[in-house]
CSV table of C-alpha atoms in Angstrom, one decimal:
chain,number,residue,atom,x,y,z
A,159,MET,CA,32.1,17.6,36.2
A,160,PRO,CA,35.4,15.7,35.9
A,161,GLY,CA,35.8,13.0,38.6
A,162,GLN,CA,32.1,13.2,39.6
A,163,GLN,CA,30.4,9.9,39.9
A,164,PRO,CA,27.5,9.9,37.4
A,165,SER,CA,24.1,9.2,38.7
A,166,LEU,CA,21.2,7.6,36.9
A,167,PHE,CA,19.6,11.0,36.5
A,168,GLU,CA,20.0,14.6,37.5
A,169,ALA,CA,17.6,16.2,39.9
A,170,ASP,CA,19.2,19.6,40.5
A,171,ASP,CA,17.2,21.8,38.1
A,172,ALA,CA,13.5,21.4,38.4
A,173,SER,CA,13.0,24.0,35.6
A,174,ARG,CA,14.4,21.6,33.0
A,175,PRO,CA,11.9,19.2,31.3
A,176,LEU,CA,11.5,15.9,33.1
A,177,ALA,CA,12.7,14.0,30.0
A,178,ASP,CA,16.0,15.9,30.1
A,179,ARG,CA,16.5,15.5,33.9
A,180,LEU,CA,15.9,11.7,33.6
A,181,ARG,CA,18.4,11.3,30.7
A,182,PRO,CA,20.7,8.4,31.6
A,183,HIS,CA,24.4,8.9,32.2
A,184,LEU,CA,25.4,5.4,31.3
A,185,LEU,CA,24.5,3.1,28.4
A,186,ALA,CA,23.5,0.5,31.0
A,187,ASP,CA,20.7,2.7,32.2
A,188,VAL,CA,19.1,3.1,28.8
A,189,VAL,CA,15.8,1.1,28.8
A,190,GLY,CA,14.5,-1.2,26.2
A,191,GLN,CA,17.5,-1.6,24.0
A,192,GLY,CA,19.5,-4.3,25.6
A,193,HIS,CA,19.7,-6.2,22.3
A,194,LEU,CA,22.2,-3.5,21.2
A,195,LEU,CA,23.7,-2.1,24.4
A,196,ALA,CA,24.3,-5.1,26.6
A,197,ASP,CA,28.0,-6.0,27.2
A,198,ASP,CA,27.7,-8.9,24.7
A,199,ALA,CA,25.6,-6.9,22.2
A,200,PRO,CA,27.0,-5.2,19.1
A,201,ILE,CA,27.2,-1.6,20.4
A,202,GLY,CA,28.1,-2.8,23.9
A,203,ARG,CA,31.1,-4.6,22.4
A,204,MET,CA,32.2,-1.6,20.5
A,205,VAL,CA,32.2,0.6,23.6
A,206,GLU,CA,34.0,-2.1,25.6
A,207,GLY,CA,36.7,-2.1,22.9
A,208,GLN,CA,36.7,1.7,22.7
A,209,ARG,CA,36.3,1.6,18.9
A,210,LEU,CA,33.2,2.9,17.3
A,211,VAL,CA,32.2,2.6,13.7
A,212,SER,CA,29.8,4.9,11.9
A,213,MET,CA,26.3,3.8,12.3
A,214,VAL,CA,22.6,4.6,11.8
A,215,LEU,CA,20.2,4.2,14.7
A,216,TRP,CA,16.8,3.4,13.2
A,217,GLY,CA,13.8,3.4,15.4
A,218,PRO,CA,10.5,5.2,16.3
A,219,PRO,CA,10.4,8.5,18.2
A,220,GLY,CA,11.2,8.4,21.9
A,221,CYS,CA,13.2,5.1,21.9
A,222,GLY,CA,16.5,6.7,23.0
A,223,LYS,CA,18.4,7.4,19.8
A,224,THR,CA,19.8,10.8,20.9
A,225,THR,CA,20.6,9.6,24.4
A,226,ILE,CA,22.5,6.6,23.0
A,227,ALA,CA,24.5,8.8,20.6
A,228,ARG,CA,25.5,11.2,23.4
A,229,LEU,CA,26.5,8.4,25.7
A,230,LEU,CA,28.6,6.8,23.0
A,231,ALA,CA,30.6,10.0,22.7
A,232,GLU,CA,31.0,10.3,26.5
A,233,GLN,CA,32.0,6.7,27.0
A,234,THR,CA,34.6,6.6,24.2
A,235,ASP,CA,36.1,10.1,24.9
A,236,LEU,CA,34.9,11.6,21.6
A,237,VAL,CA,33.7,15.2,21.2
A,238,PHE,CA,29.9,15.2,20.7
A,239,GLU,CA,28.8,17.4,17.7
A,240,PRO,CA,25.0,17.3,17.3
A,241,VAL,CA,23.2,18.6,14.2
A,242,SER,CA,19.6,18.3,13.0
A,243,ALA,CA,19.0,17.6,9.3
A,244,THR,CA,15.9,19.8,9.6
A,245,PHE,CA,17.8,22.9,10.5
A,246,SER,CA,21.3,22.4,9.1
A,247,GLY,CA,22.9,22.6,5.7
A,248,VAL,CA,26.2,22.0,4.0
A,249,ALA,CA,27.7,25.2,5.3
A,250,ASP,CA,27.0,24.0,8.9
A,251,LEU,CA,28.5,20.6,8.2
A,252,ARG,CA,31.6,22.2,6.6
A,253,LYS,CA,32.3,24.0,9.9
A,254,ILE,CA,31.9,20.8,11.9
A,255,PHE,CA,34.2,18.9,9.5
A,256,GLN,CA,36.9,21.6,9.8
A,257,GLY,CA,36.7,21.5,13.6
A,258,ALA,CA,36.9,17.7,13.5
A,259,GLN,CA,40.0,17.9,11.3
A,260,ARG,CA,41.8,20.2,13.8
A,261,ARG,CA,40.9,18.0,16.7
A,262,ARG,CA,42.2,15.0,14.8
A,263,GLU,CA,45.6,16.6,14.4
A,264,ILE,CA,45.9,16.7,18.2
A,265,GLY,CA,44.6,13.2,18.7
A,266,GLN,CA,41.0,14.0,19.6
A,267,GLY,CA,38.1,12.2,17.9
A,268,THR,CA,34.7,13.6,17.0
A,269,LEU,CA,31.3,11.9,17.0
A,270,LEU,CA,28.9,13.7,14.7
A,271,PHE,CA,25.3,13.0,15.6
A,272,VAL,CA,22.8,13.8,12.8
A,273,ASP,CA,19.2,13.7,14.0
A,274,GLU,CA,16.7,12.9,11.3
A,275,ILE,CA,19.6,12.1,8.9
A,276,HIS,CA,17.1,10.7,6.3
A,277,ARG,CA,15.9,14.3,5.7
A,278,PHE,CA,19.3,15.3,4.2
A,279,ASN,CA,19.2,15.1,0.4
A,280,ARG,CA,21.6,13.0,-1.6
A,281,ALA,CA,24.2,15.7,-2.1
A,282,GLN,CA,24.2,16.5,1.6
A,283,GLN,CA,24.6,12.8,2.4
A,284,ASP,CA,27.5,12.6,0.0
A,285,SER,CA,29.4,15.3,1.9
A,286,PHE,CA,29.9,12.9,4.8
A,287,LEU,CA,31.7,10.3,2.8
A,288,PRO,CA,35.3,11.5,2.7
A,289,TYR,CA,35.3,12.4,6.4
A,290,VAL,CA,33.8,9.0,7.4
A,291,GLU,CA,36.3,7.2,5.2
A,292,ASP,CA,39.4,8.8,6.5
A,293,GLY,CA,38.2,8.6,10.2
A,294,THR,CA,37.8,12.4,10.7
A,295,ILE,CA,34.4,11.7,12.2
A,296,VAL,CA,32.4,8.8,13.6
A,297,LEU,CA,29.0,9.4,12.1
A,298,VAL,CA,26.0,8.4,14.1
A,299,GLY,CA,22.7,9.1,12.3
A,300,ALA,CA,19.2,8.9,13.8
A,301,ALA,CA,16.4,7.9,11.5
A,302,THR,CA,12.7,7.3,12.0
A,303,GLU,CA,12.3,6.1,8.4
A,304,ASN,CA,13.7,3.0,6.8
A,305,PRO,CA,17.4,3.9,5.9
A,306,SER,CA,17.3,1.6,2.9
A,307,PHE,CA,14.7,3.8,1.4
A,308,GLU,CA,16.1,7.2,2.4
A,309,LEU,CA,19.9,7.0,2.5
A,310,ASN,CA,22.1,6.6,-0.5
A,311,GLY,CA,24.0,3.3,-1.0
A,312,ALA,CA,27.4,4.8,-0.6
A,313,LEU,CA,26.6,6.1,2.9
A,314,LEU,CA,24.9,2.9,3.9
A,315,SER,CA,27.9,0.8,2.8
A,316,ARG,CA,30.1,2.8,5.2
A,317,SER,CA,27.8,2.5,8.2
A,318,GLN,CA,26.1,-0.2,10.2
A,319,VAL,CA,22.4,0.0,10.7
A,320,PHE,CA,21.1,-0.8,14.2
A,321,VAL,CA,17.3,-1.2,14.7
A,322,LEU,CA,16.0,0.2,18.0
A,323,LYS,CA,12.8,-1.1,19.4
A,324,ARG,CA,9.7,0.8,20.5
A,325,LEU,CA,9.7,0.7,24.3
A,326,ASP,CA,7.7,-2.2,25.7
A,327,ASP,CA,5.5,-2.0,28.8
A,328,THR,CA,8.3,-3.1,31.1
A,329,ALA,CA,10.6,-0.3,29.8
A,330,LEU,CA,7.9,2.3,30.2
A,331,GLU,CA,7.1,1.1,33.7
A,332,THR,CA,10.8,1.5,34.5
A,333,LEU,CA,10.6,5.1,33.3
A,334,ILE,CA,7.6,5.7,35.5
A,335,GLY,CA,9.4,4.4,38.5
A,336,ARG,CA,12.4,6.6,37.8
A,337,ALA,CA,10.2,9.6,37.4
A,338,GLU,CA,8.5,8.9,40.7
A,339,GLU,CA,11.9,8.5,42.4
A,340,LEU,CA,13.0,11.9,41.0
A,341,ILE,CA,9.7,13.6,41.9
A,342,GLY,CA,9.8,12.0,45.4
A,343,ALA,CA,6.2,10.8,45.3
A,344,ALA,CA,4.1,8.2,43.5
A,345,LEU,CA,1.9,9.5,40.6
A,346,PRO,CA,-1.7,10.2,41.7
A,347,LEU,CA,-3.0,7.3,39.5
A,348,ASP,CA,-5.1,4.3,40.3
A,349,GLU,CA,-4.0,1.0,38.9
A,350,ASP,CA,-6.2,1.2,35.8
A,351,ALA,CA,-5.1,4.7,35.0
A,352,ARG,CA,-1.5,3.7,35.4
A,353,GLN,CA,-2.0,1.0,32.8
A,354,SER,CA,-3.8,3.5,30.6
A,355,LEU,CA,-0.9,5.9,30.9
A,356,VAL,CA,1.5,3.2,29.6
A,357,ALA,CA,-0.9,2.4,26.7
A,358,MET,CA,-1.3,6.0,25.8
A,359,ALA,CA,2.5,6.4,25.5
A,360,ASP,CA,2.4,3.8,22.7
A,361,GLY,CA,6.1,2.9,23.1
A,362,ASP,CA,7.4,6.5,23.2
A,363,GLY,CA,9.4,7.2,26.4
A,364,ARG,CA,9.7,10.9,25.8
A,365,TYR,CA,6.0,11.3,25.4
A,366,LEU,CA,5.4,9.3,28.5
A,367,LEU,CA,7.6,11.6,30.6
A,368,ASN,CA,5.9,14.6,29.1
A,369,MET,CA,2.5,13.2,30.2
A,370,ILE,CA,3.9,12.6,33.7
A,371,GLU,CA,4.8,16.3,33.9
A,372,GLN,CA,1.2,17.2,33.2
A,373,ILE,CA,-0.4,14.8,35.8
A,374,GLN,CA,2.1,14.7,38.6
A,375,ASN,CA,0.4,17.5,40.6
A,376,LEU,CA,-3.2,16.5,39.9
A,377,PRO,CA,-5.2,15.7,43.1
A,378,ALA,CA,-5.4,11.9,43.7
A,379,PRO,CA,-6.9,9.6,42.9
A,380,VAL,CA,-6.9,10.0,39.1
A,381,ASP,CA,-8.9,7.4,37.2
A,382,THR,CA,-8.8,6.5,33.5
A,383,ALA,CA,-11.5,9.0,32.6
A,384,ALA,CA,-9.7,11.9,34.5
A,385,LEU,CA,-6.4,10.9,32.9
A,386,ALA,CA,-7.9,11.0,29.4
A,387,ALA,CA,-9.3,14.5,30.2
A,388,ALA,CA,-6.0,15.7,31.5
A,389,VAL,CA,-3.7,14.6,28.7
A,390,GLN,CA,-4.0,14.3,25.0
A,391,LYS,CA,-3.7,10.8,23.5
A,392,ARG,CA,-0.6,10.3,21.4
A,393,ALA,CA,-1.4,10.0,17.7
A,394,PRO,CA,-0.7,6.5,16.3
A,395,LEU,CA,2.7,6.2,14.7
A,396,TYR,CA,1.7,5.9,11.1
A,397,ASP,CA,3.0,7.7,8.0
A,398,LYS,CA,0.7,7.2,5.0
A,399,SER,CA,3.5,7.7,2.5
A,400,GLN,CA,6.4,5.9,4.3
A,401,GLU,CA,7.3,2.5,5.7
A,402,GLY,CA,4.4,2.4,8.2
A,403,HIS,CA,2.0,2.5,5.4
A,404,TYR,CA,3.6,-0.4,3.6
A,405,ASN,CA,4.1,-2.5,6.7
A,406,LEU,CA,0.5,-2.3,7.8
A,407,ILE,CA,-1.0,-3.0,4.4
A,408,SER,CA,1.3,-5.9,4.1
A,409,ALA,CA,0.2,-7.1,7.5
A,410,LEU,CA,-3.5,-6.8,6.5
A,411,HIS,CA,-2.9,-8.6,3.2
A,412,LYS,CA,-0.9,-11.5,4.8
A,413,SER,CA,-3.4,-11.9,7.6
A,414,MET,CA,-6.3,-12.3,5.1
A,415,ARG,CA,-4.1,-14.7,3.1
A,416,GLY,CA,-3.4,-16.7,6.2
A,417,SER,CA,-7.2,-16.9,6.9
A,418,ASP,CA,-6.9,-15.1,10.3
A,419,PRO,CA,-9.9,-12.8,10.4
A,420,ASP,CA,-9.1,-11.4,13.9
A,421,ALA,CA,-5.6,-10.3,12.9
A,422,ALA,CA,-7.0,-8.9,9.7
A,423,LEU,CA,-9.5,-6.8,11.6
A,424,TYR,CA,-6.8,-5.6,13.9
A,425,TRP,CA,-4.6,-4.3,11.1
A,426,LEU,CA,-7.5,-2.8,9.4
A,427,ALA,CA,-8.4,-0.9,12.6
A,428,ARG,CA,-4.8,0.2,13.0
A,429,MET,CA,-4.7,1.6,9.4
A,430,LEU,CA,-8.0,3.4,9.8
A,431,ASP,CA,-7.0,4.8,13.2
A,432,GLY,CA,-3.7,6.0,11.7
A,433,GLY,CA,-5.6,8.1,9.1
A,434,GLU,CA,-5.2,5.8,6.1
A,435,ASP,CA,-7.6,6.5,3.2
A,436,PRO,CA,-10.3,3.9,3.3
A,437,LEU,CA,-10.5,3.9,-0.5
A,438,PHE,CA,-6.9,2.8,-0.7
A,439,ILE,CA,-7.8,-0.1,1.5
A,440,ALA,CA,-10.8,-0.9,-0.6
A,441,ARG,CA,-8.6,-1.0,-3.7
A,442,ARG,CA,-6.1,-3.3,-2.0
A,443,ILE,CA,-8.7,-5.8,-0.8
A,444,THR,CA,-10.3,-5.9,-4.3
A,445,ARG,CA,-6.8,-6.8,-5.6
A,446,PHE,CA,-6.6,-9.4,-2.9
A,447,ALA,CA,-9.9,-11.0,-3.9
A,448,ASN,CA,-8.6,-11.6,-7.4
A,449,GLU,CA,-5.0,-12.4,-6.6
A,450,ASP,CA,-5.4,-14.7,-3.5
A,451,ILE,CA,-8.9,-16.1,-3.8
A,452,GLY,CA,-9.8,-16.0,-7.5
A,453,MET,CA,-11.9,-18.9,-8.7
A,454,ALA,CA,-11.9,-20.6,-5.3
A,455,ASP,CA,-14.7,-18.2,-4.5
A,456,PRO,CA,-15.7,-16.0,-7.5
A,457,ASN,CA,-18.1,-14.1,-5.2
A,458,ALA,CA,-15.1,-12.7,-3.2
A,459,VAL,CA,-14.4,-9.9,-5.7
A,460,GLN,CA,-18.1,-8.9,-5.7
A,461,GLN,CA,-17.9,-8.6,-1.9
A,462,ALA,CA,-14.9,-6.3,-2.2
A,463,LEU,CA,-16.4,-4.2,-4.9
A,464,ALA,CA,-19.6,-3.9,-2.9
A,465,ALA,CA,-17.7,-2.6,0.1
A,466,TRP,CA,-15.9,-0.1,-2.1
A,467,ASP,CA,-19.2,1.1,-3.5
A,468,VAL,CA,-20.9,1.3,0.0
A,469,TYR,CA,-18.0,3.3,1.3
A,470,GLU,CA,-18.2,5.8,-1.6
A,471,ARG,CA,-21.9,6.2,-0.9
A,472,LEU,CA,-21.7,6.5,2.9
A,473,GLY,CA,-18.2,7.7,3.7
A,474,SER,CA,-16.7,7.5,7.2
A,475,PRO,CA,-17.3,6.1,9.7
A,476,GLU,CA,-20.4,4.2,8.6
A,477,GLY,CA,-18.8,3.0,5.3
A,478,GLU,CA,-15.8,1.6,7.1
A,479,LEU,CA,-18.1,-1.2,8.5
A,480,ALA,CA,-18.6,-2.4,4.9
A,481,ILE,CA,-14.9,-2.6,4.4
A,482,ALA,CA,-14.6,-4.6,7.7
A,483,GLN,CA,-17.2,-7.0,6.5
A,484,ALA,CA,-15.4,-7.5,3.2
A,485,VAL,CA,-12.1,-8.1,5.0
A,486,LEU,CA,-13.8,-10.8,7.1
A,487,TYR,CA,-15.3,-12.4,4.0
A,488,LEU,CA,-11.9,-12.5,2.3
A,489,ALA,CA,-10.1,-13.7,5.4
A,490,THR,CA,-12.5,-16.6,5.8
A,491,ALA,CA,-12.8,-17.5,2.1
A,492,PRO,CA,-10.9,-20.4,0.5
A,493,LYS,CA,-7.6,-19.3,-1.0
A,494,SER,CA,-6.2,-20.0,-4.4
A,495,ILE,CA,-3.6,-18.3,-6.6
A,496,GLY,CA,-4.5,-20.5,-9.6
A,497,VAL,CA,-5.8,-17.5,-11.6
A,498,TYR,CA,-2.7,-15.5,-10.7
A,499,ARG,CA,-0.2,-18.2,-11.7
A,500,GLY,CA,-2.2,-19.3,-14.7
A,501,PHE,CA,-2.3,-15.7,-16.1
A,502,ALA,CA,1.4,-15.2,-15.4
A,503,LYS,CA,2.2,-18.4,-17.4
A,504,ALA,CA,0.0,-17.4,-20.2
A,505,ARG,CA,1.6,-14.0,-20.5
A,506,ALA,CA,5.0,-15.5,-20.5
A,507,ALA,CA,3.9,-17.9,-23.3
A,508,ALA,CA,2.4,-15.0,-25.3
A,509,LYS,CA,5.7,-13.1,-25.2
A,510,ARG,CA,7.6,-16.2,-26.1
A,511,THR,CA,5.5,-17.2,-29.1
A,512,GLY,CA,5.1,-13.8,-30.6
A,513,SER,CA,2.5,-13.3,-33.4
A,514,LEU,CA,1.2,-16.8,-34.0
A,515,MET,CA,-2.1,-16.8,-35.8
A,516,PRO,CA,-5.2,-18.5,-34.3
A,517,PRO,CA,-6.0,-21.8,-36.0
A,518,ALA,CA,-8.1,-21.3,-39.1
A,519,HIS,CA,-11.1,-23.4,-37.8
A,520,ILE,CA,-11.9,-20.8,-35.1
A,521,LEU,CA,-11.7,-17.8,-37.5
A,522,ASN,CA,-14.8,-16.1,-38.9
A,523,ALA,CA,-15.2,-16.2,-42.7
A,524,PRO,CA,-17.3,-13.2,-43.8
A,525,THR,CA,-15.9,-13.3,-47.3
A,526,ARG,CA,-15.6,-16.0,-50.0
A,527,LEU,CA,-11.8,-15.6,-50.1
A,528,MET,CA,-11.6,-16.3,-46.4
A,529,LYS,CA,-13.8,-19.4,-46.8
A,530,ASP,CA,-11.5,-20.6,-49.6
A,531,LEU,CA,-8.5,-20.1,-47.3
A,532,GLY,CA,-10.1,-22.5,-44.8
A,533,TYR,CA,-11.4,-20.0,-42.3
A,534,GLY,CA,-14.0,-21.6,-40.1
A,535,LYS,CA,-13.6,-25.0,-41.8
A,536,GLY,CA,-14.4,-27.8,-39.4
A,537,TYR,CA,-15.5,-25.6,-36.5
A,538,GLN,CA,-17.8,-27.3,-34.1
A,539,TYR,CA,-20.3,-25.3,-32.1
A,540,ASP,CA,-19.8,-26.7,-28.6
A,541,PRO,CA,-23.3,-26.2,-27.3
A,542,ASP,CA,-24.7,-28.4,-30.2
A,543,THR,CA,-22.5,-31.4,-29.3
A,544,ASP,CA,-23.8,-34.2,-27.2
A,545,ALA,CA,-21.5,-33.4,-24.2
A,546,GLY,CA,-21.6,-29.7,-24.7
A,547,PHE,CA,-17.9,-29.9,-25.4
A,548,SER,CA,-16.2,-30.4,-28.8
A,549,GLY,CA,-12.7,-31.1,-27.5
A,550,ALA,CA,-11.3,-29.0,-30.3
A,551,ASP,CA,-7.8,-27.4,-30.1
A,552,PHE,CA,-7.8,-23.6,-29.9
A,553,PHE,CA,-4.1,-23.0,-29.7
A,554,PRO,CA,-2.1,-21.8,-32.7
A,555,ASP,CA,-1.1,-24.5,-35.2
A,556,ASP,CA,2.6,-24.0,-34.4
A,557,MET,CA,2.3,-24.1,-30.7
A,558,PRO,CA,1.9,-27.2,-28.6
A,559,ARG,CA,-0.9,-27.3,-26.1
A,560,GLU,CA,0.1,-26.0,-22.7
A,561,THR,CA,-1.6,-26.0,-19.3
A,562,PHE,CA,-1.6,-22.6,-17.6
A,563,TYR,CA,-4.5,-22.7,-15.2
A,564,GLU,CA,-4.2,-25.4,-12.5
A,565,PRO,CA,-7.1,-25.1,-10.0
A,566,THR,CA,-6.7,-26.2,-6.5
A,567,ASP,CA,-9.1,-28.3,-4.4
A,568,ALA,CA,-10.1,-25.2,-2.4
A,569,GLY,CA,-13.7,-24.0,-2.5
A,570,TYR,CA,-15.4,-23.7,-5.9
A,571,GLU,CA,-12.2,-24.7,-7.6
A,572,ARG,CA,-12.8,-28.3,-6.5
A,573,ALA,CA,-15.7,-28.5,-8.9
A,574,ILE,CA,-13.7,-26.8,-11.6
A,575,THR,CA,-10.9,-29.4,-11.1
A,576,GLU,CA,-13.4,-32.2,-11.7
A,577,ARG,CA,-14.9,-30.5,-14.7
A,578,LEU,CA,-11.4,-29.9,-16.3
A,579,ARG,CA,-10.5,-33.6,-15.6
A,580,HIS,CA,-13.7,-34.7,-17.4
A,581,TRP,CA,-13.0,-32.5,-20.4
A,582,ALA,CA,-9.4,-33.7,-20.6
A,583,GLN,CA,-10.7,-37.3,-20.8
A,584,LEU,CA,-13.1,-36.3,-23.6
A,585,ARG,CA,-10.3,-34.4,-25.4
A,586,ALA,CA,-8.1,-37.5,-25.2
A,587,ALA,CA,-10.8,-39.7,-26.6
A,588,ARG,CA,-11.4,-37.4,-29.6
A,589,PRO,CA,-10.3,-38.6,-33.0
A,590,ASN,CA,-7.2,-36.9,-34.5
A,591,ASP,CA,-7.8,-33.6,-36.2
A,592,THR,CA,-6.5,-34.6,-39.6
A,593,ASP,CA,-7.6,-31.3,-41.2
A,594,ARG,CA,-5.2,-29.5,-39.0
A,595,GLY,CA,-2.5,-32.2,-38.8
A,596,ARG,CA,-2.8,-32.1,-35.0
A,597,LYS,CA,-3.0,-34.9,-32.5
């Protein structure tokens, strides 16, 4: 009501969901997002100056996106127009735009809040542009998916993207305290169960408050086992086709590359717990074995392939242990990208040099004509030489010798480095190849 002093939360209607009754009335009361909402933070400064720009609030479920949008409208005297991209279309947006234009004529601004804005298609997103550009609306979109993947460039260029954090334990404990204040009693949980409640929320404030509604009237004391029986554990936030998928496989890959077996096991467990296809992980770790280990430990790829094969034979959950074993092997193996870099250099050289023929001395000569043309002339069979190495040049005649593969001193490549150094000395001591005009 006008003139009424806002409270932290409303307690006058017990029939409303707890999450709605605890919805803050001031941006200062929103938990966990101080990096954006504090007086000296980006959104806080906008509110202080009473001048909002269009923005996208990107963050996980239950972190306060809708609440923030509503409070932005209230604290800057804008009319709040909420729509959901799941249930609204261009016709609904057109009505809102028309209403916003009429308000603008009498000096009243409009904040259009679009929940799940990333679910609008490109044409629907384009419909916002003229109204954002001329100031008819201040657009505030909420997205749980990476805006750079889901929103078109024109809309992104006219908006600021603010990243909201999942609620940490401190923020969730604050919400529990507020709920207990509103209820008028402490939750019937022992200390371990209270900590378990926070863990089960997994950073989602709305889910936490929904769980509190389920347990607030249980007979005390509720331990962890009773809590688990009373409420359903929140499914891990993981979308196998969206950013969570790419973030976690990147975390697994980089943990193995960084030789951190414990972190690698953690990210593997997170992916499997989120429902990732174990065969996708098996393919990725096989790629890792070639790309990041290579000749430093040639057995690494065999370990990865063995894990893949074991999983295909056993399935889940037993086969997942083989993948875990392979992840540990790869994380603790010596690392080298010598093969990766060497092959990339060789491919670049192959594209650059085109269709150069191999040197004649390494070509087979099954016909007399080919022998007359010099095919196979002067070829030395390396195993028959004293050193088992002829030192011959196998590059095309019109291409200078290049070094592509540069082994490291890690693992098995240390021995390869010594072997290549020895062969280079033998090659340097070899008489000039006068038949080929090469040095």
